[in-house]
Amino acid sequence: MRFELSRMRTAPGRPFRLTGQEPLSTVEWWGEELPLEGAVEVQASAFFQEERVFVTLEVRGRVRRRCSRCLAEMVEAFHHRDFLEVPVEGAGAYLELRPLVESGVRLALSSRPLCRPDCKGICPVCGADLNREDHRPGCEATRPQGDPRLEKLKDLL
């Protein structure tokens, strides 16, 4: 998807609109390639003014990820709307939206995705997935742990 800059330059301040899909197969997220489910839905509106293009960009889609607590496969829906100022000095004939769409997808992704809001995660001691099973026998996490800062008080009592 792209805006034709020559048309925009001839009508400064006039809004131009685009609606469609950007076919992204993956998006890079902190060194990991996340696969997208289908194309990204894009709505864009832009106007030209003083060698800059002002773009309102909205992206929607779905991406495959892992839950940050239990590592289960999940699909996260995303939606992001942004207003951008893009300098076009020395630019070619078109303003390509693909880099802006990729950036919008990254901004829309949750930093801590959860498979469900009440995900219990994995026990750090025994490794049990607490959504599917209880702690394993002998797990130290099930024993009440005292606060180490209060150990001195126990000695006094």
mmCIF file of N, CA and C in Angstrom, residues 70-145:
data_model
loop_
_atom_site.group_PDB
_atom_site.id
_atom_site.type_symbol
_atom_site.label_atom_id
_atom_site.label_comp_id
_atom_site.label_asym_id
_atom_site.label_seq_id
_atom_site.Cartn_x
_atom_site.Cartn_y
_atom_site.Cartn_z
ATOM 1 N N CYS A 70 2.609 -19.347 30.928
ATOM 2 C CA CYS A 70 2.600 -20.813 30.844
ATOM 3 C C CYS A 70 3.191 -21.336 29.536
ATOM 4 N N LEU A 71 3.567 -20.472 28.618
ATOM 5 C CA LEU A 71 4.180 -20.803 27.334
ATOM 6 C C LEU A 71 3.260 -21.569 26.382
ATOM 7 N N ALA A 72 1.954 -21.508 26.605
ATOM 8 C CA ALA A 72 1.004 -22.165 25.712
ATOM 9 C C ALA A 72 0.874 -21.355 24.424
ATOM 10 N N GLU A 73 0.662 -22.068 23.299
ATOM 11 C CA GLU A 73 0.408 -21.397 22.027
ATOM 12 C C GLU A 73 -0.905 -20.638 22.129
ATOM 13 N N MET A 74 -0.933 -19.443 21.550
ATOM 14 C CA MET A 74 -2.147 -18.638 21.590
ATOM 15 C C MET A 74 -2.186 -17.719 20.378
ATOM 16 N N VAL A 75 -3.338 -17.148 20.128
ATOM 17 C CA VAL A 75 -3.488 -16.163 19.066
ATOM 18 C C VAL A 75 -3.918 -14.858 19.731
ATOM 19 N N GLU A 76 -3.153 -13.809 19.476
ATOM 20 C CA GLU A 76 -3.446 -12.496 20.057
ATOM 21 C C GLU A 76 -3.988 -11.585 18.968
ATOM 22 N N ALA A 77 -5.140 -10.998 19.231
ATOM 23 C CA ALA A 77 -5.699 -9.999 18.322
ATOM 24 C C ALA A 77 -5.075 -8.650 18.678
ATOM 25 N N PHE A 78 -4.775 -7.857 17.661
ATOM 26 C CA PHE A 78 -4.197 -6.545 17.931
ATOM 27 C C PHE A 78 -4.946 -5.465 17.159
ATOM 28 N N HIS A 79 -4.880 -4.252 17.684
ATOM 29 C CA HIS A 79 -5.474 -3.072 17.064
ATOM 30 C C HIS A 79 -4.664 -1.871 17.534
ATOM 31 N N HIS A 80 -4.255 -1.041 16.595
ATOM 32 C CA HIS A 80 -3.470 0.146 16.953
ATOM 33 C C HIS A 80 -3.804 1.283 15.994
ATOM 34 N N ARG A 81 -3.928 2.469 16.544
ATOM 35 C CA ARG A 81 -4.176 3.669 15.749
ATOM 36 C C ARG A 81 -3.098 4.683 16.111
ATOM 37 N N ASP A 82 -2.540 5.323 15.101
ATOM 38 C CA ASP A 82 -1.430 6.238 15.330
ATOM 39 C C ASP A 82 -1.518 7.424 14.375
ATOM 40 N N PHE A 83 -0.975 8.542 14.801
ATOM 41 C CA PHE A 83 -0.852 9.725 13.960
ATOM 42 C C PHE A 83 0.631 9.991 13.783
ATOM 43 N N LEU A 84 1.098 10.013 12.533
ATOM 44 C CA LEU A 84 2.526 10.118 12.244
ATOM 45 C C LEU A 84 2.815 11.312 11.346
ATOM 46 N N GLU A 85 3.980 11.881 11.533
ATOM 47 C CA GLU A 85 4.483 12.943 10.657
ATOM 48 C C GLU A 85 5.683 12.370 9.917
ATOM 49 N N VAL A 86 5.589 12.318 8.587
ATOM 50 C CA VAL A 86 6.635 11.682 7.781
ATOM 51 C C VAL A 86 7.254 12.726 6.852
ATOM 52 N N PRO A 87 8.556 13.037 7.035
ATOM 53 C CA PRO A 87 9.200 13.964 6.097
ATOM 54 C C PRO A 87 9.392 13.270 4.744
ATOM 55 N N VAL A 88 9.138 13.984 3.660
ATOM 56 C CA VAL A 88 9.250 13.372 2.330
ATOM 57 C C VAL A 88 10.262 14.094 1.443
ATOM 58 N N GLU A 89 11.122 14.912 2.034
ATOM 59 C CA GLU A 89 12.169 15.575 1.262
ATOM 60 C C GLU A 89 13.054 14.522 0.624
ATOM 61 N N GLY A 90 13.243 14.622 -0.680
ATOM 62 C CA GLY A 90 14.099 13.678 -1.383
ATOM 63 C C GLY A 90 13.486 12.300 -1.544
ATOM 64 N N ALA A 91 12.230 12.126 -1.166
ATOM 65 C CA ALA A 91 11.575 10.830 -1.320
ATOM 66 C C ALA A 91 11.230 10.610 -2.788
ATOM 67 N N GLY A 92 10.937 9.394 -3.123
ATOM 68 C CA GLY A 92 10.569 9.055 -4.495
ATOM 69 C C GLY A 92 9.154 9.504 -4.811
ATOM 70 N N ALA A 93 8.526 8.790 -5.710
ATOM 71 C CA ALA A 93 7.187 9.141 -6.174
ATOM 72 C C ALA A 93 6.103 8.677 -5.221
ATOM 73 N N TYR A 94 6.443 7.753 -4.320
ATOM 74 C CA TYR A 94 5.424 7.168 -3.447
ATOM 75 C C TYR A 94 5.864 7.179 -1.989
ATOM 76 N N LEU A 95 4.875 7.203 -1.104
ATOM 77 C CA LEU A 95 5.107 6.994 0.327
ATOM 78 C C LEU A 95 4.625 5.579 0.629
ATOM 79 N N GLU A 96 5.564 4.675 0.829
ATOM 80 C CA GLU A 96 5.243 3.272 1.101
ATOM 81 C C GLU A 96 4.757 3.130 2.535
ATOM 82 N N LEU A 97 3.635 2.454 2.718
ATOM 83 C CA LEU A 97 3.063 2.297 4.058
ATOM 84 C C LEU A 97 3.533 1.033 4.770
ATOM 85 N N ARG A 98 4.148 0.100 4.071
ATOM 86 C CA ARG A 98 4.544 -1.167 4.692
ATOM 87 C C ARG A 98 5.396 -0.980 5.950
ATOM 88 N N PRO A 99 6.457 -0.140 5.940
ATOM 89 C CA PRO A 99 7.229 0.051 7.176
ATOM 90 C C PRO A 99 6.401 0.638 8.312
ATOM 91 N N LEU A 100 5.463 1.531 7.967
ATOM 92 C CA LEU A 100 4.606 2.126 8.992
ATOM 93 C C LEU A 100 3.627 1.095 9.547
ATOM 94 N N VAL A 101 3.146 0.204 8.684
ATOM 95 C CA VAL A 101 2.237 -0.856 9.119
ATOM 96 C C VAL A 101 2.979 -1.819 10.047
ATOM 97 N N GLU A 102 4.198 -2.222 9.672
ATOM 98 C CA GLU A 102 4.994 -3.122 10.520
ATOM 99 C C GLU A 102 5.243 -2.491 11.886
ATOM 100 N N SER A 103 5.560 -1.210 11.895
ATOM 101 C CA SER A 103 5.776 -0.502 13.156
ATOM 102 C C SER A 103 4.494 -0.460 13.984
ATOM 103 N N GLY A 104 3.359 -0.225 13.329
ATOM 104 C CA GLY A 104 2.074 -0.207 14.021
ATOM 105 C C GLY A 104 1.732 -1.550 14.640
ATOM 106 N N VAL A 105 2.069 -2.634 13.932
ATOM 107 C CA VAL A 105 1.824 -3.972 14.476
ATOM 108 C C VAL A 105 2.672 -4.184 15.723
ATOM 109 N N ARG A 106 3.946 -3.813 15.668
ATOM 110 C CA ARG A 106 4.821 -3.971 16.833
ATOM 111 C C ARG A 106 4.307 -3.171 18.029
ATOM 112 N N LEU A 107 3.836 -1.957 17.783
ATOM 113 C CA LEU A 107 3.318 -1.128 18.866
ATOM 114 C C LEU A 107 2.028 -1.699 19.451
ATOM 115 N N ALA A 108 1.276 -2.440 18.646
ATOM 116 C CA ALA A 108 0.003 -2.995 19.106
ATOM 117 C C ALA A 108 0.167 -4.242 19.955
ATOM 118 N N LEU A 109 1.301 -4.922 19.818
ATOM 119 C CA LEU A 109 1.494 -6.189 20.534
ATOM 120 C C LEU A 109 1.691 -5.967 22.028
ATOM 121 N N SER A 110 1.117 -6.858 22.794
ATOM 122 C CA SER A 110 1.250 -6.806 24.241
ATOM 123 C C SER A 110 2.663 -7.244 24.636
ATOM 124 N N SER A 111 3.233 -6.571 25.603
ATOM 125 C CA SER A 111 4.576 -6.955 26.052
ATOM 126 C C SER A 111 4.542 -8.233 26.890
ATOM 127 N N ARG A 112 3.398 -8.544 27.486
ATOM 128 C CA ARG A 112 3.211 -9.751 28.296
ATOM 129 C C ARG A 112 1.911 -10.430 27.886
ATOM 130 N N PRO A 113 1.915 -11.156 26.760
ATOM 131 C CA PRO A 113 0.667 -11.779 26.318
ATOM 132 C C PRO A 113 0.243 -12.909 27.259
ATOM 133 N N LEU A 114 -1.061 -13.010 27.494
ATOM 134 C CA LEU A 114 -1.607 -14.058 28.351
ATOM 135 C C LEU A 114 -2.622 -14.873 27.568
ATOM 136 N N CYS A 115 -2.593 -16.200 27.775
ATOM 137 C CA CYS A 115 -3.554 -17.069 27.102
ATOM 138 C C CYS A 115 -4.958 -16.819 27.625
ATOM 139 N N ARG A 116 -5.063 -16.417 28.859
ATOM 140 C CA ARG A 116 -6.333 -16.002 29.470
ATOM 141 C C ARG A 116 -5.984 -15.121 30.673
ATOM 142 N N PRO A 117 -6.898 -14.269 31.104
ATOM 143 C CA PRO A 117 -6.568 -13.310 32.170
ATOM 144 C C PRO A 117 -6.171 -13.954 33.494
ATOM 145 N N ASP A 118 -6.700 -15.142 33.797
ATOM 146 C CA ASP A 118 -6.395 -15.790 35.072
ATOM 147 C C ASP A 118 -5.339 -16.893 34.939
ATOM 148 N N CYS A 119 -4.466 -16.799 33.955
ATOM 149 C CA CYS A 119 -3.424 -17.817 33.751
ATOM 150 C C CYS A 119 -2.548 -17.917 34.998
ATOM 151 N N LYS A 120 -2.371 -19.150 35.503
ATOM 152 C CA LYS A 120 -1.582 -19.374 36.717
ATOM 153 C C LYS A 120 -0.103 -19.577 36.423
ATOM 154 N N GLY A 121 0.234 -19.915 35.181
ATOM 155 C CA GLY A 121 1.628 -20.052 34.798
ATOM 156 C C GLY A 121 2.252 -21.384 35.185
ATOM 157 N N ILE A 122 3.571 -21.393 35.170
ATOM 158 C CA ILE A 122 4.359 -22.583 35.495
ATOM 159 C C ILE A 122 5.027 -22.364 36.838
ATOM 160 N N CYS A 123 4.983 -23.374 37.698
ATOM 161 C CA CYS A 123 5.631 -23.279 39.002
ATOM 162 C C CYS A 123 7.142 -23.171 38.798
ATOM 163 N N PRO A 124 7.791 -22.179 39.392
ATOM 164 C CA PRO A 124 9.227 -22.020 39.213
ATOM 165 C C PRO A 124 10.050 -23.083 39.939
ATOM 166 N N VAL A 125 9.404 -23.822 40.858
ATOM 167 C CA VAL A 125 10.129 -24.832 41.624
ATOM 168 C C VAL A 125 10.001 -26.214 40.982
ATOM 169 N N CYS A 126 8.768 -26.676 40.766
ATOM 170 C CA CYS A 126 8.580 -28.035 40.259
ATOM 171 C C CYS A 126 8.305 -28.099 38.761
ATOM 172 N N GLY A 127 8.006 -26.978 38.132
ATOM 173 C CA GLY A 127 7.799 -26.952 36.693
ATOM 174 C C GLY A 127 6.417 -27.373 36.236
ATOM 175 N N ALA A 128 5.468 -27.523 37.127
ATOM 176 C CA ALA A 128 4.119 -27.940 36.752
ATOM 177 C C ALA A 128 3.364 -26.773 36.111
ATOM 178 N N ASP A 129 2.612 -27.083 35.046
ATOM 179 C CA ASP A 129 1.726 -26.081 34.449
ATOM 180 C C ASP A 129 0.499 -26.003 35.347
ATOM 181 N N LEU A 130 0.398 -24.954 36.131
ATOM 182 C CA LEU A 130 -0.631 -24.847 37.161
ATOM 183 C C LEU A 130 -2.031 -24.651 36.593
ATOM 184 N N ASN A 131 -2.153 -24.412 35.298
ATOM 185 C CA ASN A 131 -3.470 -24.355 34.664
ATOM 186 C C ASN A 131 -4.025 -25.757 34.452
ATOM 187 N N ARG A 132 -3.145 -26.765 34.346
ATOM 188 C CA ARG A 132 -3.558 -28.128 34.019
ATOM 189 C C ARG A 132 -3.386 -29.116 35.166
ATOM 190 N N GLU A 133 -2.479 -28.819 36.076
ATOM 191 C CA GLU A 133 -2.197 -29.751 37.164
ATOM 192 C C GLU A 133 -1.800 -28.994 38.423
ATOM 193 N N ASP A 134 -1.855 -29.697 39.563
ATOM 194 C CA ASP A 134 -1.407 -29.115 40.831
ATOM 195 C C ASP A 134 0.107 -29.233 40.908
ATOM 196 N N HIS A 135 0.667 -28.656 41.957
ATOM 197 C CA HIS A 135 2.105 -28.785 42.193
ATOM 198 C C HIS A 135 2.456 -30.265 42.323
ATOM 199 N N ARG A 136 3.646 -30.602 41.916
ATOM 200 C CA ARG A 136 4.094 -31.987 41.989
ATOM 201 C C ARG A 136 4.434 -32.325 43.440
ATOM 202 N N PRO A 137 4.359 -33.610 43.804
ATOM 203 C CA PRO A 137 4.647 -34.007 45.189
ATOM 204 C C PRO A 137 6.036 -33.526 45.636
ATOM 205 N N GLY A 138 6.069 -32.985 46.842
ATOM 206 C CA GLY A 138 7.332 -32.517 47.422
ATOM 207 C C GLY A 138 7.753 -31.135 46.952
ATOM 208 N N CYS A 139 6.913 -30.446 46.258
ATOM 209 C CA CYS A 139 7.268 -29.115 45.749
ATOM 210 C C CYS A 139 7.412 -28.144 46.921
ATOM 211 N N GLU A 140 8.508 -27.433 46.961
ATOM 212 C CA GLU A 140 8.793 -26.470 48.018
ATOM 213 C C GLU A 140 7.855 -25.267 47.971
ATOM 214 N N ALA A 141 7.269 -24.994 46.804
ATOM 215 C CA ALA A 141 6.406 -23.820 46.670
ATOM 216 C C ALA A 141 5.107 -23.969 47.457
ATOM 217 N N THR A 142 4.707 -25.209 47.790
ATOM 218 C CA THR A 142 3.459 -25.406 48.525
ATOM 219 C C THR A 142 3.633 -25.218 50.021
ATOM 220 N N ARG A 143 4.862 -25.221 50.482
ATOM 221 C CA ARG A 143 5.124 -25.012 51.914
ATOM 222 C C ARG A 143 5.118 -23.527 52.223
ATOM 223 N N PRO A 144 4.547 -23.148 53.359
ATOM 224 C CA PRO A 144 4.552 -21.716 53.702
ATOM 225 C C PRO A 144 5.981 -21.222 53.899
ATOM 226 N N GLN A 145 6.291 -20.151 53.251
ATOM 227 C CA GLN A 145 7.632 -19.581 53.338
ATOM 228 C C GLN A 145 7.571 -18.352 54.242
#
